[in-house]
Tab-separated table of C-alpha atoms in Angstrom:
chain	number	residue	atom	x	y	z
A	1	MET	CA	-24.378	-45.385	-24.534
A	2	LYS	CA	-27.283	-43.025	-23.859
A	3	ARG	CA	-25.352	-41.433	-20.995
A	4	PHE	CA	-22.336	-40.925	-23.242
A	5	ILE	CA	-24.432	-39.220	-25.931
A	6	LEU	CA	-26.025	-36.969	-23.281
A	7	LEU	CA	-22.598	-35.949	-21.962
A	8	VAL	CA	-21.406	-35.178	-25.486
A	9	LEU	CA	-24.436	-32.957	-26.087
A	10	LEU	CA	-24.069	-31.138	-22.766
A	11	PHE	CA	-20.288	-30.686	-22.855
A	12	PRO	CA	-20.225	-27.614	-25.174
A	13	ALA	CA	-22.662	-25.772	-22.912
A	14	ILE	CA	-20.673	-26.704	-19.808
A	15	ALA	CA	-17.317	-25.872	-21.377
A	16	ASN	CA	-18.523	-22.505	-22.661
A	17	SER	CA	-20.218	-21.452	-19.427
A	18	GLN	CA	-18.814	-18.104	-18.324
A	19	SER	CA	-18.977	-16.014	-15.176
A	20	PHE	CA	-20.830	-13.289	-17.117
A	21	GLU	CA	-23.133	-13.952	-20.066
A	22	LYS	CA	-26.004	-12.403	-21.975
A	23	GLY	CA	-29.204	-12.591	-19.961
A	24	ASN	CA	-27.519	-12.803	-16.561
A	25	ILE	CA	-29.063	-10.795	-13.734
A	26	ILE	CA	-26.546	-9.932	-11.016
A	27	ILE	CA	-27.524	-8.396	-7.679
A	28	SER	CA	-24.632	-6.991	-5.654
A	29	ALA	CA	-24.081	-5.342	-2.286
A	30	GLY	CA	-20.870	-4.312	-0.590
A	31	ILE	CA	-19.011	-1.859	1.584
A	32	ASP	CA	-16.537	0.799	0.415
A	33	LEU	CA	-14.174	3.272	1.988
A	34	GLY	CA	-14.338	6.646	0.229
A	35	MET	CA	-11.541	9.230	0.291
A	36	TYR	CA	-12.298	12.676	-1.120
A	37	GLY	CA	-10.842	16.072	-1.641
A	38	THR	CA	-13.521	18.722	-1.083
A	39	VAL	CA	-14.026	22.248	-2.391
A	40	ALA	CA	-16.701	24.447	-0.781
A	41	GLU	CA	-17.544	27.791	-2.387
A	42	ASP	CA	-19.528	30.759	-1.145
A	43	PRO	CA	-20.286	32.563	-4.438
A	44	VAL	CA	-21.773	35.633	-2.751
A	45	ASN	CA	-18.743	36.410	-0.582
A	46	ALA	CA	-16.223	34.860	-3.007
A	47	ILE	CA	-14.872	32.460	-0.367
A	48	LYS	CA	-13.419	29.072	-1.276
A	49	ASN	CA	-12.355	26.398	1.226
A	50	THR	CA	-10.595	23.106	0.502
A	51	ASP	CA	-10.505	20.086	2.787
A	52	GLY	CA	-10.687	16.297	2.830
A	53	ALA	CA	-13.277	13.724	3.841
A	54	LEU	CA	-13.574	10.005	4.552
A	55	SER	CA	-16.775	8.020	4.236
A	56	THR	CA	-18.308	4.570	4.350
A	57	VAL	CA	-20.395	3.616	1.324
A	58	ILE	CA	-22.910	0.780	0.918
A	59	PRO	CA	-23.253	0.205	-2.859
A	60	ILE	CA	-26.299	-1.855	-3.873
A	61	GLY	CA	-26.782	-2.625	-7.546
A	62	VAL	CA	-28.576	-4.696	-10.177
A	63	GLU	CA	-26.964	-5.468	-13.546
A	64	TYR	CA	-28.414	-7.186	-16.627
A	65	GLY	CA	-26.280	-8.839	-19.306
A	66	LEU	CA	-27.109	-7.130	-22.618
A	67	THR	CA	-24.417	-9.201	-24.364
A	68	ASP	CA	-21.720	-11.628	-23.223
A	69	ASN	CA	-19.491	-8.625	-22.480
A	70	ILE	CA	-21.760	-5.645	-21.794
A	71	GLY	CA	-24.046	-5.158	-18.819
A	72	ALA	CA	-26.318	-2.287	-17.811
A	73	GLY	CA	-28.176	-1.533	-14.627
A	74	ILE	CA	-28.703	0.773	-11.692
A	75	GLN	CA	-26.839	1.349	-8.445
A	76	PHE	CA	-27.766	3.029	-5.156
A	77	ARG	CA	-25.057	4.374	-2.809
A	78	PRO	CA	-25.867	5.507	0.739
A	79	ASN	CA	-22.754	7.386	1.823
A	80	LYS	CA	-22.001	8.443	5.421
A	81	TYR	CA	-19.018	10.654	6.251
A	82	PHE	CA	-16.756	10.300	9.267
A	83	SER	CA	-17.335	13.128	11.752
A	84	ASN	CA	-17.751	13.876	15.425
A	85	GLU	CA	-21.491	13.278	15.680
A	86	ASP	CA	-21.680	15.548	18.722
A	87	THR	CA	-20.786	18.493	16.484
A	88	SER	CA	-21.834	17.563	12.932
A	89	THR	CA	-23.199	14.872	10.622
A	90	ALA	CA	-22.853	14.515	6.853
A	91	SER	CA	-24.270	12.071	4.328
A	92	ASN	CA	-25.312	11.737	0.719
A	93	PHE	CA	-27.368	9.309	-1.352
A	94	ASP	CA	-26.728	8.515	-5.019
A	95	ALA	CA	-28.890	6.774	-7.626
A	96	SER	CA	-26.983	6.108	-10.841
A	97	LEU	CA	-27.317	4.252	-14.121
A	98	MET	CA	-24.361	2.008	-14.909
A	99	LEU	CA	-22.737	0.466	-17.967
A	100	ASN	CA	-20.034	-2.212	-17.596
A	101	TYR	CA	-17.725	-3.946	-20.054
A	102	HIS	CA	-16.668	-7.437	-18.887
A	103	PHE	CA	-13.476	-9.014	-20.213
A	104	LEU	CA	-11.004	-11.788	-19.318
A	105	ARG	CA	-14.077	-13.933	-18.772
A	106	THR	CA	-13.649	-17.475	-17.490
A	107	GLU	CA	-16.052	-19.864	-15.814
A	108	ASN	CA	-15.322	-18.409	-12.376
A	109	PHE	CA	-13.803	-14.971	-12.973
A	110	ASN	CA	-14.088	-11.763	-14.980
A	111	ILE	CA	-12.923	-8.169	-14.840
A	112	HIS	CA	-15.102	-5.219	-15.745
A	113	ILE	CA	-14.549	-1.546	-16.421
A	114	GLY	CA	-17.638	0.546	-15.810
A	115	ILE	CA	-19.099	4.020	-15.710
A	116	LYS	CA	-21.968	5.329	-13.623
A	117	TYR	CA	-23.853	8.600	-13.814
A	118	GLY	CA	-26.847	9.764	-11.843
A	119	LEU	CA	-28.382	12.000	-9.220
A	120	SER	CA	-27.117	12.702	-5.717
A	121	GLY	CA	-28.386	14.486	-2.643
A	122	PHE	CA	-26.127	15.767	0.153
A	123	LYS	CA	-27.011	16.851	3.703
A	124	TYR	CA	-24.775	18.384	6.374
A	125	ASP	CA	-25.883	19.426	9.869
A	126	ASN	CA	-23.667	21.643	12.033
A	127	LYS	CA	-24.842	21.095	15.604
A	128	ILE	CA	-22.731	23.914	17.021
A	129	ASN	CA	-24.098	26.883	15.068
A	130	GLN	CA	-27.310	25.062	14.022
A	131	GLU	CA	-26.677	25.605	10.316
A	132	GLN	CA	-27.691	23.065	7.710
A	133	PHE	CA	-26.461	22.499	4.165
A	134	LYS	CA	-28.530	20.695	1.540
A	135	GLY	CA	-27.644	20.168	-2.074
A	136	ASP	CA	-28.887	18.192	-5.052
A	137	GLY	CA	-26.456	17.401	-7.819
A	138	ALA	CA	-24.771	14.729	-9.903
A	139	HIS	CA	-22.631	11.670	-9.259
A	140	PHE	CA	-20.106	10.325	-11.787
A	141	GLN	CA	-17.984	7.210	-11.307
A	142	VAL	CA	-15.433	5.179	-13.253
A	143	ASP	CA	-14.517	1.838	-11.718
A	144	VAL	CA	-12.615	-1.374	-12.350
A	145	ALA	CA	-13.651	-4.560	-10.577
A	146	ALA	CA	-12.590	-8.178	-10.280
A	147	ASN	CA	-15.589	-10.513	-10.034
A	148	PHE	CA	-15.154	-14.016	-8.594
A	149	PHE	CA	-17.760	-16.800	-8.774
A	150	PRO	CA	-16.468	-19.864	-6.903
A	151	TRP	CA	-20.062	-21.135	-6.930
A	152	GLU	CA	-22.526	-21.091	-9.811
A	153	HIS	CA	-24.832	-18.412	-8.425
A	154	ILE	CA	-22.891	-16.807	-5.565
A	155	GLY	CA	-19.706	-14.786	-5.817
A	156	PHE	CA	-17.855	-11.768	-4.547
A	157	PHE	CA	-16.065	-8.738	-5.959
A	158	ALA	CA	-13.322	-6.248	-5.187
A	159	HIS	CA	-13.204	-2.869	-6.903
A	160	LEU	CA	-11.469	0.482	-7.135
A	161	ALA	CA	-13.320	3.591	-8.307
A	162	TYR	CA	-12.913	7.289	-9.036
A	163	ASN	CA	-15.899	9.382	-7.910
A	164	GLN	CA	-16.993	12.929	-8.641
A	165	LEU	CA	-19.857	14.589	-6.759
A	166	ARG	CA	-21.095	18.065	-7.705
A	167	TYR	CA	-23.610	20.136	-5.734
A	168	LYS	CA	-23.613	23.417	-7.624
A	169	ASP	CA	-27.045	24.545	-6.408
A	170	GLY	CA	-26.593	23.896	-2.690
A	171	ARG	CA	-28.064	26.053	0.054
A	172	ILE	CA	-27.104	26.790	3.664
A	173	GLU	CA	-29.958	27.518	6.062
A	174	ASP	CA	-28.971	29.546	9.124
A	175	THR	CA	-30.628	29.694	12.543
A	176	ASN	CA	-33.032	32.394	11.311
A	177	GLY	CA	-34.192	30.248	8.405
A	178	LYS	CA	-32.395	32.413	5.859
A	179	LEU	CA	-30.979	30.605	2.830
A	180	HIS	CA	-27.537	31.265	1.371
A	181	ASP	CA	-26.198	29.910	-1.914
A	182	TYR	CA	-23.352	27.457	-1.385
A	183	GLU	CA	-21.530	25.064	-3.699
A	184	LEU	CA	-19.824	21.787	-2.776
A	185	TYR	CA	-17.597	19.559	-4.920
A	186	LEU	CA	-16.007	16.218	-3.993
A	187	ASN	CA	-13.444	14.275	-6.012
A	188	GLY	CA	-11.711	11.111	-4.915
A	189	ALA	CA	-11.370	7.355	-4.815
A	190	SER	CA	-13.222	4.520	-3.177
A	191	VAL	CA	-12.162	0.924	-2.646
A	192	GLY	CA	-14.360	-1.917	-1.518
A	193	VAL	CA	-15.531	-5.512	-1.523
A	194	GLY	CA	-18.912	-7.193	-1.640
A	195	LEU	CA	-21.130	-10.156	-2.475
A	196	GLN	CA	-22.955	-10.993	-5.705
A	197	VAL	CA	-25.885	-13.252	-6.558
A	198	LYS	CA	-26.282	-14.321	-10.197
A	199	PHE	CA	-29.475	-15.545	-11.858
């Protein structure tokens, strides 16, 4: 009889357990493929060049459940671009605040729509002419993700995101150490998967 009463008392908590709830702390890490259209502008000489870029991204984030549907946190994104490393290298690093809305919540699954905004730093080294570009700017992202928790504390996710990176105050340093104003803008999508740990 005592066991039956205990099960009756615990059943509402078990039945109402969701994959995302108020007070949850979720640590995530994954790998993305980024695909961007790029615009590079030389404001002094009025030259504009457009191109494309591919990158690998390692998003690492922490999210806290403010309510049963809303989470906030921070995400870091080391981002390395595909290039011939004998001639050039390019990378950027983002640190962004995030806000997610979780819906379609079940015990093992939820979907979220989120936004992220923060700071970003970009570095490009041209090994042929020894020029270097550095820029500090902003990162903006809108993403949608499916979060799966087949186990109570361990899960995985898959997501699709739109990213915008703006380096309006960039500089190119030539071989003589002279600095030239240069602007760089990237817009595109990223898709990826990763693991999550929930506390």
